[in-house]
Amino acid sequence: MAGGGFAGDGHAGSFTGRLTASVVITCIVAASGGLIFGYDIGISGGVTTMKPFLHKFFPSILRKEAEAKTNVYCVYDSQALTAFTSSLYIAGLVASLAASRLTAALGRRNTMVLGGCTFLAGAAVNGGAENVAMLILGRILLGFGVGFTNQATPLYLSEMSPPKWRGAFNTGFQFFIGIGVVTANCLNYGAARLSYGWRLSLGLAGVPAAIMTVGALLITESPSSLVERGRLDEARRSLRKVRGRSADIEAELADLVKWSEMAKAAREEPFVSIFERQHRPHLVMAVSIPFFQQVTGINIIAFYAPALFQSVGFGSESALIAAIILGLVNLGSILVSTVVVDRFGRRLLFLQGGAQMFISQVAVACVLAETTGVSGEKHISKGSAILVLVLMCVYAAGFGWSWGPLSWLIPSEIFPMKIRTTGQSISVAVNFATTFVLSQTFLSMLCHFKFGAFLFYAGWIGAMTVFVLLFVPETKGIALNSMGAVWERHWYWRRFVQAQS
Ligand code: BGC
């Protein structure tokens, strides 16, 4: 098997793991951890264009909208509104760093339960909000919720799934994020007609939170995590359950124990160890992959799709429909990834998706430049607005089968056990930090750079595609504990990795 050749390890990588009904169901339930993240992404974009919501919390935007016929790019440029959207990401960042120890000490599953409960509390505070402070407090709780679940769920999925299907299983997380986004967009569409619609949209975040929390309570903890915490009997039972009666689980268990003992013998502080030279490739991936995912510009589209379409000439209702269409395209394209990722590999998807996103962002910029004029003072025609929507769909599809799911998959599969939870934490924290900075700046960037904002992201997409070409190794089908060989074979990274990492 591809992962062989590990010094002193003739065994690792030989556990192909069968595809049992139990592992499929367990992973589908676990992947529902993505629901709350997606719901939040989808809901905040729509709620922030609802008039009663703006009237109650951000009246200055409505005033500006009434006056500002001048520049279509600037109506939504408000610091307070931006703070509302992005406060979640700061909380998520803190939570995901704390989650490194939590997922190691409490296990992946319990961290998911904790995340679900915190999110539930945030939904209640937001649904009942009377002032901006309550809104922000609610979002901080939501942020803690997604910080915990985004850290634990992808790890759980990668540890549970048979290596041969790990990519497909892991795309489940992004798929549920997508379901969350679309559900929230549809709900917003209905709720926008009601004066208390925003309360409904924000409060109903409790439903996906309840679904994922109950789901997490029903599944078994990952064998790696149980071994890590010295619970061998439970690990054996968990393996038996997901690998099936006929599987040789003793060999897999022995392998997990061996790796866990090596990790413990190293006695290193994982936050120190990850900065050692031998872990340089891992650290670079933990930081660059989520960073690049965000500078694809996806969250401009996800958060602000309704605001954006309104800015470029759609009415408020058709803007929400446009956001729903985008969400559905994204959802369908994630399934493409599910089918392809373990057959043709991660690199192919990254490269093809990158090229597609690059072309569509450049095209959006051209259409906007052509139709709204350099100053943004002309209103865009219906035909051009539809063309922008089509181009954004092409973009969303490219993201859906590449950087969307792969940015959760790669960090969850490349780390050795001793730094796995830490590496994943760094990766989620970088994801949130970058989202925060971009969401803080995007609306004023759109206001000042106008269509050039899309060229900015296109530039990044070009750069990340070259990065993948040169530096991201193929990890399909390789057992987690055999991943070291991937770096040893890589033309650049091999100089950092010792024979036994
Ligand atoms: C990203 C989010 C994004 C979402 C869109 C996720 O993988 O991390 O930032 O909003 O995909 O579906």
Short mmCIF file of C-alpha atoms and ligand atoms in Angstrom, two decimals:
data_model
loop_
_atom_site.label_atom_id
_atom_site.label_comp_id
_atom_site.label_asym_id
_atom_site.label_seq_id
_atom_site.Cartn_x
_atom_site.Cartn_y
_atom_site.Cartn_z
CA MET A 1 0.00 0.00 0.00
CA ALA A 2 1.10 3.51 -0.72
CA GLY A 3 1.79 4.36 2.89
CA GLY A 4 4.33 1.56 3.41
CA GLY A 5 8.03 2.13 3.70
CA PHE A 6 7.85 3.73 7.09
CA ALA A 7 11.05 3.09 9.01
CA GLY A 8 10.53 0.34 11.57
CA ASP A 9 6.95 -0.12 10.54
CA GLY A 10 6.11 -2.91 8.24
CA HIS A 11 2.53 -2.88 9.30
CA ALA A 12 1.00 0.54 9.30
CA GLY A 13 -1.20 1.32 6.38
CA SER A 14 -2.35 -2.24 5.85
CA PHE A 15 -5.72 -1.66 7.53
CA THR A 16 -7.89 -0.96 4.60
CA GLY A 17 -11.05 -1.11 6.75
CA ARG A 18 -14.26 -2.37 5.18
CA LEU A 19 -17.16 -0.18 4.36
CA THR A 20 -19.77 -1.25 6.93
CA ALA A 21 -23.28 0.15 7.35
CA SER A 22 -22.31 1.15 10.86
CA VAL A 23 -19.36 3.30 9.81
CA VAL A 24 -21.46 4.96 7.09
CA ILE A 25 -24.29 5.82 9.50
CA THR A 26 -21.90 6.95 12.23
CA CYS A 27 -20.08 9.26 9.87
CA ILE A 28 -23.26 10.72 8.37
CA VAL A 29 -24.48 11.52 11.88
CA ALA A 30 -21.11 13.02 12.83
CA ALA A 31 -20.91 15.07 9.65
CA SER A 32 -24.12 16.80 10.70
CA GLY A 33 -21.74 18.79 12.91
CA GLY A 34 -21.35 20.96 9.80
CA LEU A 35 -25.03 21.97 9.98
CA ILE A 36 -24.65 24.66 12.60
CA PHE A 37 -21.73 26.34 10.86
CA GLY A 38 -23.58 26.37 7.55
CA TYR A 39 -26.83 27.56 9.10
CA ASP A 40 -25.05 30.49 10.64
CA ILE A 41 -23.25 31.44 7.43
CA GLY A 42 -26.52 31.34 5.52
CA ILE A 43 -28.66 33.09 8.10
CA SER A 44 -26.51 36.12 8.85
CA GLY A 45 -26.30 37.23 5.21
CA GLY A 46 -30.10 37.24 4.84
CA VAL A 47 -30.99 38.65 8.25
CA THR A 48 -28.77 41.66 7.70
CA THR A 49 -30.87 42.71 4.71
CA MET A 50 -34.21 42.40 6.55
CA LYS A 51 -35.71 45.84 7.07
CA PRO A 52 -37.23 45.24 10.55
CA PHE A 53 -33.87 43.89 11.74
CA LEU A 54 -31.97 46.88 10.37
CA HIS A 55 -34.61 49.21 11.73
CA LYS A 56 -34.27 47.82 15.25
CA PHE A 57 -30.48 47.44 15.43
CA PHE A 58 -28.81 49.35 12.59
CA PRO A 59 -31.10 52.22 11.55
CA SER A 60 -28.23 54.19 10.00
CA ILE A 61 -28.03 51.70 7.12
CA LEU A 62 -31.64 52.30 6.19
CA ARG A 63 -31.05 56.05 6.21
CA LYS A 64 -28.06 55.60 3.95
CA GLU A 65 -30.00 53.33 1.61
CA ALA A 66 -32.70 55.98 1.26
CA GLU A 67 -30.18 58.72 0.48
CA ALA A 68 -27.43 56.89 -1.31
CA LYS A 69 -28.45 56.63 -4.89
CA THR A 70 -24.91 57.52 -5.75
CA ASN A 71 -22.76 54.47 -5.32
CA VAL A 72 -24.17 50.96 -5.56
CA TYR A 73 -21.14 49.38 -3.93
CA CYS A 74 -21.29 51.34 -0.64
CA VAL A 75 -24.78 51.02 0.84
CA TYR A 76 -23.95 48.17 3.19
CA ASP A 77 -20.63 49.55 4.33
CA SER A 78 -21.34 49.78 8.09
CA GLN A 79 -18.89 48.97 10.90
CA ALA A 80 -21.60 47.90 13.36
CA LEU A 81 -23.18 45.51 10.88
CA THR A 82 -19.79 44.09 10.07
CA ALA A 83 -19.05 43.64 13.79
CA PHE A 84 -22.30 41.71 14.14
CA THR A 85 -21.34 39.31 11.40
CA SER A 86 -17.74 38.86 12.38
CA SER A 87 -17.90 38.69 16.21
CA LEU A 88 -18.64 35.00 15.82
CA TYR A 89 -15.29 34.45 14.18
CA ILE A 90 -13.24 35.89 17.01
CA ALA A 91 -15.06 33.69 19.50
CA GLY A 92 -14.62 30.71 17.18
CA LEU A 93 -10.91 31.40 16.95
CA VAL A 94 -10.46 31.37 20.73
CA ALA A 95 -12.66 28.29 21.06
CA SER A 96 -10.84 26.33 18.40
CA LEU A 97 -7.49 26.91 20.09
CA ALA A 98 -8.93 25.80 23.43
CA ALA A 99 -10.45 22.82 21.65
CA SER A 100 -7.00 21.34 21.02
CA ARG A 101 -6.78 20.25 24.65
CA LEU A 102 -10.48 19.55 24.97
CA THR A 103 -10.61 17.12 22.06
CA ALA A 104 -7.49 15.40 23.37
CA ALA A 105 -8.79 15.18 26.97
CA LEU A 106 -12.54 14.72 26.46
CA GLY A 107 -12.59 13.08 23.06
CA ARG A 108 -13.92 14.18 19.69
CA ARG A 109 -17.51 13.20 20.32
CA ASN A 110 -17.85 15.00 23.66
CA THR A 111 -16.36 18.15 22.16
CA MET A 112 -19.02 17.99 19.45
CA VAL A 113 -21.73 17.68 22.12
CA LEU A 114 -20.30 20.64 23.98
CA GLY A 115 -20.20 22.67 20.76
CA GLY A 116 -23.83 21.81 19.99
CA CYS A 117 -25.01 22.89 23.47
CA THR A 118 -23.13 26.19 23.35
CA PHE A 119 -24.55 26.93 19.92
CA LEU A 120 -28.03 26.17 21.24
CA ALA A 121 -27.59 28.77 23.98
CA GLY A 122 -26.38 31.32 21.42
CA ALA A 123 -29.46 30.69 19.25
CA ALA A 124 -31.73 31.38 22.24
CA VAL A 125 -29.98 34.65 23.11
CA ASN A 126 -30.05 35.83 19.50
CA GLY A 127 -33.67 34.89 18.92
CA GLY A 128 -34.69 36.92 21.97
CA ALA A 129 -32.27 39.82 21.40
CA GLU A 130 -33.44 43.27 22.42
CA ASN A 131 -30.27 45.22 21.74
CA VAL A 132 -26.98 45.04 19.86
CA ALA A 133 -25.14 43.80 22.99
CA MET A 134 -27.43 40.75 23.17
CA LEU A 135 -26.95 40.16 19.47
CA ILE A 136 -23.18 40.16 19.88
CA LEU A 137 -23.30 37.99 23.03
CA GLY A 138 -25.42 35.48 21.14
CA ARG A 139 -22.94 35.44 18.31
CA ILE A 140 -20.06 34.87 20.68
CA LEU A 141 -21.83 31.79 22.04
CA LEU A 142 -22.49 30.61 18.49
CA GLY A 143 -18.81 31.19 17.77
CA PHE A 144 -17.76 28.98 20.66
CA GLY A 145 -20.16 26.35 19.37
CA VAL A 146 -18.74 26.24 15.87
CA GLY A 147 -15.19 26.57 17.19
CA PHE A 148 -15.58 23.32 19.08
CA THR A 149 -17.46 21.39 16.42
CA ASN A 150 -15.33 22.51 13.49
CA GLN A 151 -12.27 21.32 15.33
CA ALA A 152 -13.63 17.97 16.45
CA THR A 153 -15.86 16.83 13.57
CA PRO A 154 -13.36 16.63 10.69
CA LEU A 155 -10.88 14.84 12.95
CA TYR A 156 -13.54 12.40 13.99
CA LEU A 157 -14.50 11.69 10.39
CA SER A 158 -10.92 11.10 9.30
CA GLU A 159 -10.18 8.84 12.23
CA MET A 160 -13.31 6.76 11.79
CA SER A 161 -13.35 6.23 8.08
CA PRO A 162 -11.55 3.48 6.19
CA PRO A 163 -8.51 5.13 4.49
CA LYS A 164 -9.79 4.19 1.05
CA TRP A 165 -12.93 6.25 1.53
CA ARG A 166 -11.65 8.88 3.93
CA GLY A 167 -11.99 11.69 1.41
CA ALA A 168 -15.59 10.82 0.60
CA PHE A 169 -16.55 10.54 4.26
CA ASN A 170 -14.89 13.81 5.10
CA THR A 171 -16.72 15.70 2.35
CA GLY A 172 -19.83 14.92 4.42
CA PHE A 173 -18.84 17.74 6.75
CA GLN A 174 -18.81 20.29 3.94
CA PHE A 175 -22.02 18.79 2.57
CA PHE A 176 -23.78 19.45 5.86
CA ILE A 177 -22.32 22.96 5.92
CA GLY A 178 -23.94 23.37 2.50
CA ILE A 179 -27.27 21.97 3.73
CA GLY A 180 -27.13 24.42 6.63
CA VAL A 181 -26.50 27.32 4.24
CA VAL A 182 -29.35 26.41 1.90
CA THR A 183 -31.83 25.73 4.72
CA ALA A 184 -31.01 29.08 6.25
CA ASN A 185 -31.33 30.87 2.92
CA CYS A 186 -34.78 29.33 2.29
CA LEU A 187 -35.87 30.21 5.78
CA ASN A 188 -34.72 33.77 5.31
CA TYR A 189 -36.70 33.94 2.11
CA GLY A 190 -39.90 33.04 3.98
CA ALA A 191 -39.05 34.99 7.13
CA ALA A 192 -38.25 38.19 5.23
CA ARG A 193 -42.00 38.78 4.81
CA LEU A 194 -42.66 38.80 8.57
CA SER A 195 -41.92 41.69 10.89
CA TYR A 196 -40.42 39.28 13.44
CA GLY A 197 -38.82 37.18 10.69
CA TRP A 198 -35.30 37.93 11.88
CA ARG A 199 -36.13 36.50 15.33
CA LEU A 200 -37.37 33.34 13.69
CA SER A 201 -34.29 33.03 11.51
CA LEU A 202 -31.87 33.59 14.38
CA GLY A 203 -33.79 31.54 16.97
CA LEU A 204 -34.31 28.54 14.70
CA ALA A 205 -30.54 28.01 14.73
CA GLY A 206 -31.48 25.92 17.76
CA VAL A 207 -32.93 23.22 15.49
CA PRO A 208 -29.73 22.21 13.65
CA ALA A 209 -27.91 22.52 16.98
CA ALA A 210 -30.33 20.08 18.62
CA ILE A 211 -30.09 17.68 15.67
CA MET A 212 -26.31 17.55 15.76
CA THR A 213 -26.10 17.35 19.55
CA VAL A 214 -28.51 14.43 19.78
CA GLY A 215 -26.70 12.81 16.85
CA ALA A 216 -23.34 13.17 18.55
CA LEU A 217 -24.72 11.61 21.74
CA LEU A 218 -25.71 8.53 19.75
CA ILE A 219 -22.41 7.78 18.02
CA THR A 220 -19.40 5.95 19.33
CA GLU A 221 -16.15 7.78 20.12
CA SER A 222 -13.28 7.39 17.64
CA PRO A 223 -10.95 4.48 18.48
CA SER A 224 -7.88 6.75 18.13
CA SER A 225 -9.23 9.12 20.72
CA LEU A 226 -10.12 6.28 23.10
CA VAL A 227 -6.64 4.79 22.78
CA GLU A 228 -5.11 8.23 23.27
CA ARG A 229 -6.99 8.41 26.57
CA GLY A 230 -5.99 4.88 27.64
CA ARG A 231 -9.45 3.34 27.24
CA LEU A 232 -8.47 0.20 25.39
CA ASP A 233 -11.59 -1.86 26.00
CA GLU A 234 -13.84 0.87 24.76
CA ALA A 235 -11.56 1.38 21.76
CA ARG A 236 -11.86 -2.33 20.95
CA ARG A 237 -15.66 -2.15 21.18
CA SER A 238 -15.74 0.96 19.01
CA LEU A 239 -13.55 -0.72 16.38
CA ARG A 240 -15.65 -3.84 16.45
CA LYS A 241 -18.76 -1.76 15.92
CA VAL A 242 -17.52 0.25 12.95
CA ARG A 243 -15.24 -2.27 11.24
CA GLY A 244 -17.66 -5.21 11.52
CA ARG A 245 -17.46 -8.60 13.21
CA SER A 246 -15.22 -10.25 10.65
CA ALA A 247 -12.51 -7.56 10.65
CA ASP A 248 -9.13 -8.11 12.27
CA ILE A 249 -9.46 -5.30 14.73
CA GLU A 250 -6.69 -6.48 17.06
CA ALA A 251 -4.01 -5.55 14.53
CA GLU A 252 -5.52 -2.10 14.01
CA LEU A 253 -5.83 -1.62 17.76
CA ALA A 254 -2.20 -2.64 18.31
CA ASP A 255 -1.14 -0.14 15.69
CA LEU A 256 -3.11 2.66 17.37
CA VAL A 257 -1.60 1.73 20.74
CA LYS A 258 1.89 1.80 19.26
CA TRP A 259 1.42 5.27 17.81
CA SER A 260 -0.21 6.54 20.94
CA GLU A 261 2.69 5.26 23.06
CA MET A 262 5.19 6.88 20.76
CA ALA A 263 3.30 10.13 21.04
CA LYS A 264 3.25 9.91 24.82
CA ALA A 265 6.92 8.90 25.06
CA ALA A 266 7.87 12.05 23.19
CA ARG A 267 6.45 13.97 26.19
CA GLU A 268 6.46 17.11 24.21
CA GLU A 269 4.08 19.97 24.48
CA PRO A 270 2.20 19.68 21.16
CA PHE A 271 2.08 23.45 20.69
CA VAL A 272 5.91 23.40 20.89
CA SER A 273 6.40 20.24 18.90
CA ILE A 274 4.41 21.50 15.94
CA PHE A 275 6.97 24.30 15.49
CA GLU A 276 9.87 21.84 15.23
CA ARG A 277 11.63 21.52 11.90
CA GLN A 278 10.34 17.99 11.26
CA HIS A 279 6.78 19.33 11.44
CA ARG A 280 7.37 22.28 9.13
CA PRO A 281 5.36 20.82 6.24
CA HIS A 282 2.45 20.07 8.58
CA LEU A 283 2.52 23.56 10.04
CA VAL A 284 2.70 25.18 6.63
CA MET A 285 -0.36 23.18 5.52
CA ALA A 286 -2.25 23.91 8.76
CA VAL A 287 -1.85 27.62 8.13
CA SER A 288 -1.89 27.93 4.37
CA ILE A 289 -4.81 25.63 3.48
CA PRO A 290 -7.47 27.42 5.58
CA PHE A 291 -5.97 30.81 4.74
CA PHE A 292 -6.17 30.08 1.04
CA GLN A 293 -9.67 28.70 1.39
CA GLN A 294 -10.81 32.03 2.72
CA VAL A 295 -9.00 34.16 0.17
CA THR A 296 -10.85 32.35 -2.58
CA GLY A 297 -13.42 34.96 -1.58
CA ILE A 298 -16.14 32.38 -0.82
CA ASN A 299 -17.49 34.27 2.14
CA ILE A 300 -18.06 37.41 0.18
CA ILE A 301 -20.51 35.32 -1.67
CA ALA A 302 -21.79 33.35 1.31
CA PHE A 303 -22.34 36.20 3.78
CA TYR A 304 -23.11 38.97 1.47
CA ALA A 305 -24.70 37.26 -1.52
CA PRO A 306 -28.08 38.87 -0.83
CA ALA A 307 -26.51 42.26 -0.07
CA LEU A 308 -24.25 41.91 -3.06
CA PHE A 309 -26.99 41.02 -5.52
CA GLN A 310 -29.02 43.89 -4.18
CA SER A 311 -26.05 46.20 -4.69
CA VAL A 312 -25.72 45.06 -8.28
CA GLY A 313 -29.36 45.59 -9.10
CA PHE A 314 -31.53 42.68 -7.92
CA GLY A 315 -34.56 43.50 -5.76
CA SER A 316 -34.38 42.31 -2.15
CA GLU A 317 -36.50 39.23 -2.83
CA SER A 318 -34.70 38.14 -5.97
CA ALA A 319 -31.43 38.70 -4.14
CA LEU A 320 -32.42 36.04 -1.61
CA ILE A 321 -33.49 33.68 -4.39
CA ALA A 322 -30.13 34.25 -6.06
CA ALA A 323 -28.41 33.26 -2.81
CA ILE A 324 -30.51 30.07 -2.64
CA ILE A 325 -29.57 29.16 -6.22
CA LEU A 326 -25.90 29.62 -5.38
CA GLY A 327 -26.28 27.41 -2.29
CA LEU A 328 -27.91 24.61 -4.30
CA VAL A 329 -25.17 24.69 -6.93
CA ASN A 330 -22.60 24.51 -4.17
CA LEU A 331 -24.37 21.55 -2.58
CA GLY A 332 -24.52 19.58 -5.81
CA SER A 333 -20.87 20.19 -6.48
CA ILE A 334 -19.81 18.84 -3.08
CA LEU A 335 -21.29 15.51 -4.14
CA VAL A 336 -19.02 15.57 -7.18
CA SER A 337 -16.13 15.82 -4.76
CA THR A 338 -17.49 12.91 -2.69
CA VAL A 339 -17.38 10.67 -5.75
CA VAL A 340 -14.07 11.87 -7.18
CA VAL A 341 -11.83 12.65 -4.20
CA ASP A 342 -10.71 9.10 -3.40
CA ARG A 343 -10.56 7.99 -7.01
CA PHE A 344 -8.66 10.80 -8.71
CA GLY A 345 -7.19 12.39 -5.62
CA ARG A 346 -7.13 15.72 -3.86
CA ARG A 347 -4.66 17.46 -6.16
CA LEU A 348 -6.71 17.10 -9.31
CA LEU A 349 -9.74 18.66 -7.63
CA PHE A 350 -7.66 21.49 -6.20
CA LEU A 351 -6.13 22.32 -9.57
CA GLN A 352 -9.28 22.04 -11.66
CA GLY A 353 -11.43 23.87 -9.09
CA GLY A 354 -8.82 26.59 -8.74
CA ALA A 355 -8.70 27.22 -12.49
CA GLN A 356 -12.50 27.37 -12.66
CA MET A 357 -12.79 29.81 -9.76
CA PHE A 358 -10.04 32.01 -11.17
CA ILE A 359 -11.74 32.34 -14.52
CA SER A 360 -15.16 33.08 -13.04
CA GLN A 361 -13.89 35.75 -10.61
CA VAL A 362 -12.07 37.54 -13.42
CA ALA A 363 -15.21 37.35 -15.54
CA VAL A 364 -17.39 38.77 -12.72
CA ALA A 365 -14.97 41.67 -12.39
CA CYS A 366 -15.13 42.32 -16.15
CA VAL A 367 -18.94 42.26 -16.26
CA LEU A 368 -19.19 44.62 -13.28
CA ALA A 369 -16.54 46.95 -14.69
CA GLU A 370 -18.33 47.04 -18.00
CA THR A 371 -21.85 47.56 -16.67
CA THR A 372 -21.57 49.57 -13.47
CA GLY A 373 -18.82 51.83 -14.73
CA VAL A 374 -15.57 52.53 -12.97
CA SER A 375 -17.21 54.79 -10.40
CA GLY A 376 -20.06 52.39 -9.64
CA GLU A 377 -22.64 55.05 -10.37
CA LYS A 378 -24.47 53.30 -13.14
CA HIS A 379 -27.05 50.67 -12.22
CA ILE A 380 -26.52 47.24 -13.65
CA SER A 381 -29.03 45.87 -16.15
CA LYS A 382 -31.13 42.80 -15.43
CA GLY A 383 -29.29 40.83 -18.11
CA SER A 384 -25.87 41.61 -16.65
CA ALA A 385 -27.10 40.85 -13.13
CA ILE A 386 -28.16 37.39 -14.34
CA LEU A 387 -24.79 36.93 -16.02
CA VAL A 388 -23.11 37.77 -12.69
CA LEU A 389 -25.28 35.16 -11.01
CA VAL A 390 -24.38 32.51 -13.60
CA LEU A 391 -20.67 33.28 -13.22
CA MET A 392 -20.98 33.08 -9.46
CA CYS A 393 -22.64 29.68 -9.83
CA VAL A 394 -19.67 28.49 -11.89
CA TYR A 395 -17.44 29.83 -9.13
CA ALA A 396 -19.50 28.20 -6.35
CA ALA A 397 -19.35 24.85 -8.16
CA GLY A 398 -15.56 25.07 -8.42
CA PHE A 399 -15.31 25.86 -4.72
CA GLY A 400 -17.80 23.11 -3.83
CA TRP A 401 -15.66 20.33 -5.24
CA SER A 402 -12.26 21.70 -4.31
CA TRP A 403 -11.35 24.20 -1.62
CA GLY A 404 -14.65 23.76 0.25
CA PRO A 405 -14.35 20.14 1.38
CA LEU A 406 -10.60 19.73 0.89
CA SER A 407 -9.73 22.48 3.36
CA TRP A 408 -11.35 20.42 6.09
CA LEU A 409 -10.05 17.12 4.79
CA ILE A 410 -6.34 17.88 4.38
CA PRO A 411 -5.68 19.28 7.89
CA SER A 412 -7.62 16.41 9.45
CA GLU A 413 -5.53 13.73 7.74
CA ILE A 414 -1.94 14.93 7.57
CA PHE A 415 -0.86 15.19 11.21
CA PRO A 416 0.79 12.44 13.23
CA MET A 417 -1.22 11.49 16.31
CA LYS A 418 0.89 13.49 18.75
CA ILE A 419 0.11 16.81 17.13
CA ARG A 420 -3.18 15.96 15.46
CA THR A 421 -5.59 17.89 17.68
CA THR A 422 -3.16 20.83 17.86
CA GLY A 423 -2.66 20.98 14.11
CA GLN A 424 -6.39 20.86 13.52
CA SER A 425 -6.90 23.64 16.08
CA ILE A 426 -4.41 25.88 14.37
CA SER A 427 -6.06 25.21 11.08
CA VAL A 428 -9.57 26.05 12.32
CA ALA A 429 -8.24 29.14 14.12
CA VAL A 430 -6.60 30.37 10.91
CA ASN A 431 -9.84 29.75 9.06
CA PHE A 432 -11.75 31.91 11.54
CA ALA A 433 -9.06 34.59 11.78
CA THR A 434 -8.96 35.01 8.01
CA THR A 435 -12.74 35.00 7.75
CA PHE A 436 -12.81 37.68 10.42
CA VAL A 437 -10.35 39.95 8.66
CA LEU A 438 -12.04 39.50 5.31
CA SER A 439 -15.54 40.06 6.61
CA GLN A 440 -14.33 43.18 8.43
CA THR A 441 -12.86 44.55 5.27
CA PHE A 442 -14.92 43.21 2.40
CA LEU A 443 -17.77 45.69 2.43
CA SER A 444 -15.48 48.69 2.52
CA MET A 445 -13.23 46.99 0.00
CA LEU A 446 -16.22 46.56 -2.31
CA CYS A 447 -17.06 50.20 -1.69
CA HIS A 448 -13.54 51.43 -2.55
CA PHE A 449 -12.13 48.86 -4.99
CA LYS A 450 -15.52 48.20 -6.60
CA PHE A 451 -15.22 45.43 -9.19
CA GLY A 452 -11.48 45.29 -8.43
CA ALA A 453 -12.37 43.36 -5.22
CA PHE A 454 -13.07 40.35 -7.42
CA LEU A 455 -9.71 40.68 -9.15
CA PHE A 456 -8.04 40.73 -5.74
CA TYR A 457 -9.51 37.33 -4.93
CA ALA A 458 -8.76 36.03 -8.43
CA GLY A 459 -5.10 36.88 -7.80
CA TRP A 460 -5.09 34.82 -4.63
CA ILE A 461 -6.78 31.90 -6.37
CA GLY A 462 -4.01 31.94 -8.99
CA ALA A 463 -1.36 31.93 -6.26
CA MET A 464 -2.94 29.06 -4.29
CA THR A 465 -3.29 26.94 -7.39
CA VAL A 466 0.45 27.24 -8.02
CA PHE A 467 1.05 26.46 -4.32
CA VAL A 468 -0.94 23.23 -4.64
CA LEU A 469 0.93 22.29 -7.77
CA LEU A 470 4.29 22.64 -6.04
CA PHE A 471 3.74 21.88 -2.39
CA VAL A 472 0.61 19.87 -1.61
CA PRO A 473 1.28 16.11 -1.79
CA GLU A 474 -1.35 13.58 -2.74
CA THR A 475 -2.82 11.90 0.35
CA LYS A 476 -5.58 9.74 -1.11
CA GLY A 477 -5.91 6.21 0.24
CA ILE A 478 -3.04 6.45 2.74
CA ALA A 479 -3.67 5.36 6.33
CA LEU A 480 -3.39 8.19 8.84
CA ASN A 481 -0.48 6.60 10.69
CA SER A 482 1.45 6.08 7.45
CA MET A 483 1.17 9.65 6.30
CA GLY A 484 4.84 10.39 7.15
CA ALA A 485 5.97 8.69 3.96
CA VAL A 486 4.15 11.28 1.89
CA TRP A 487 6.51 14.01 3.05
CA GLU A 488 9.57 11.80 2.78
CA ARG A 489 8.84 11.32 -0.91
CA HIS A 490 8.05 14.95 -1.64
CA TRP A 491 10.65 16.88 -3.67
CA TYR A 492 10.69 19.83 -1.26
CA TRP A 493 9.35 18.66 2.09
CA ARG A 494 11.64 15.65 2.37
CA ARG A 495 14.50 17.87 3.59
CA PHE A 496 12.47 18.70 6.72
CA VAL A 497 11.21 15.27 7.63
CA GLN A 498 13.42 12.79 9.37
CA ALA A 499 13.12 9.09 8.59
CA GLN A 500 10.86 8.57 11.61
CA SER A 501 8.61 11.46 12.44
C1 BGC B 1 -15.77 27.55 4.73
C2 BGC B 1 -16.66 28.68 5.06
C3 BGC B 1 -17.63 28.89 3.93
C4 BGC B 1 -18.37 27.64 3.59
C5 BGC B 1 -19.27 27.84 2.41
C6 BGC B 1 -16.59 26.34 4.42
O1 BGC B 1 -15.77 25.28 4.10
O2 BGC B 1 -14.86 27.32 5.77
O3 BGC B 1 -15.90 29.81 5.35
O4 BGC B 1 -18.52 29.91 4.24
O5 BGC B 1 -17.49 26.60 3.36
O6 BGC B 1 -20.11 26.76 2.17
#
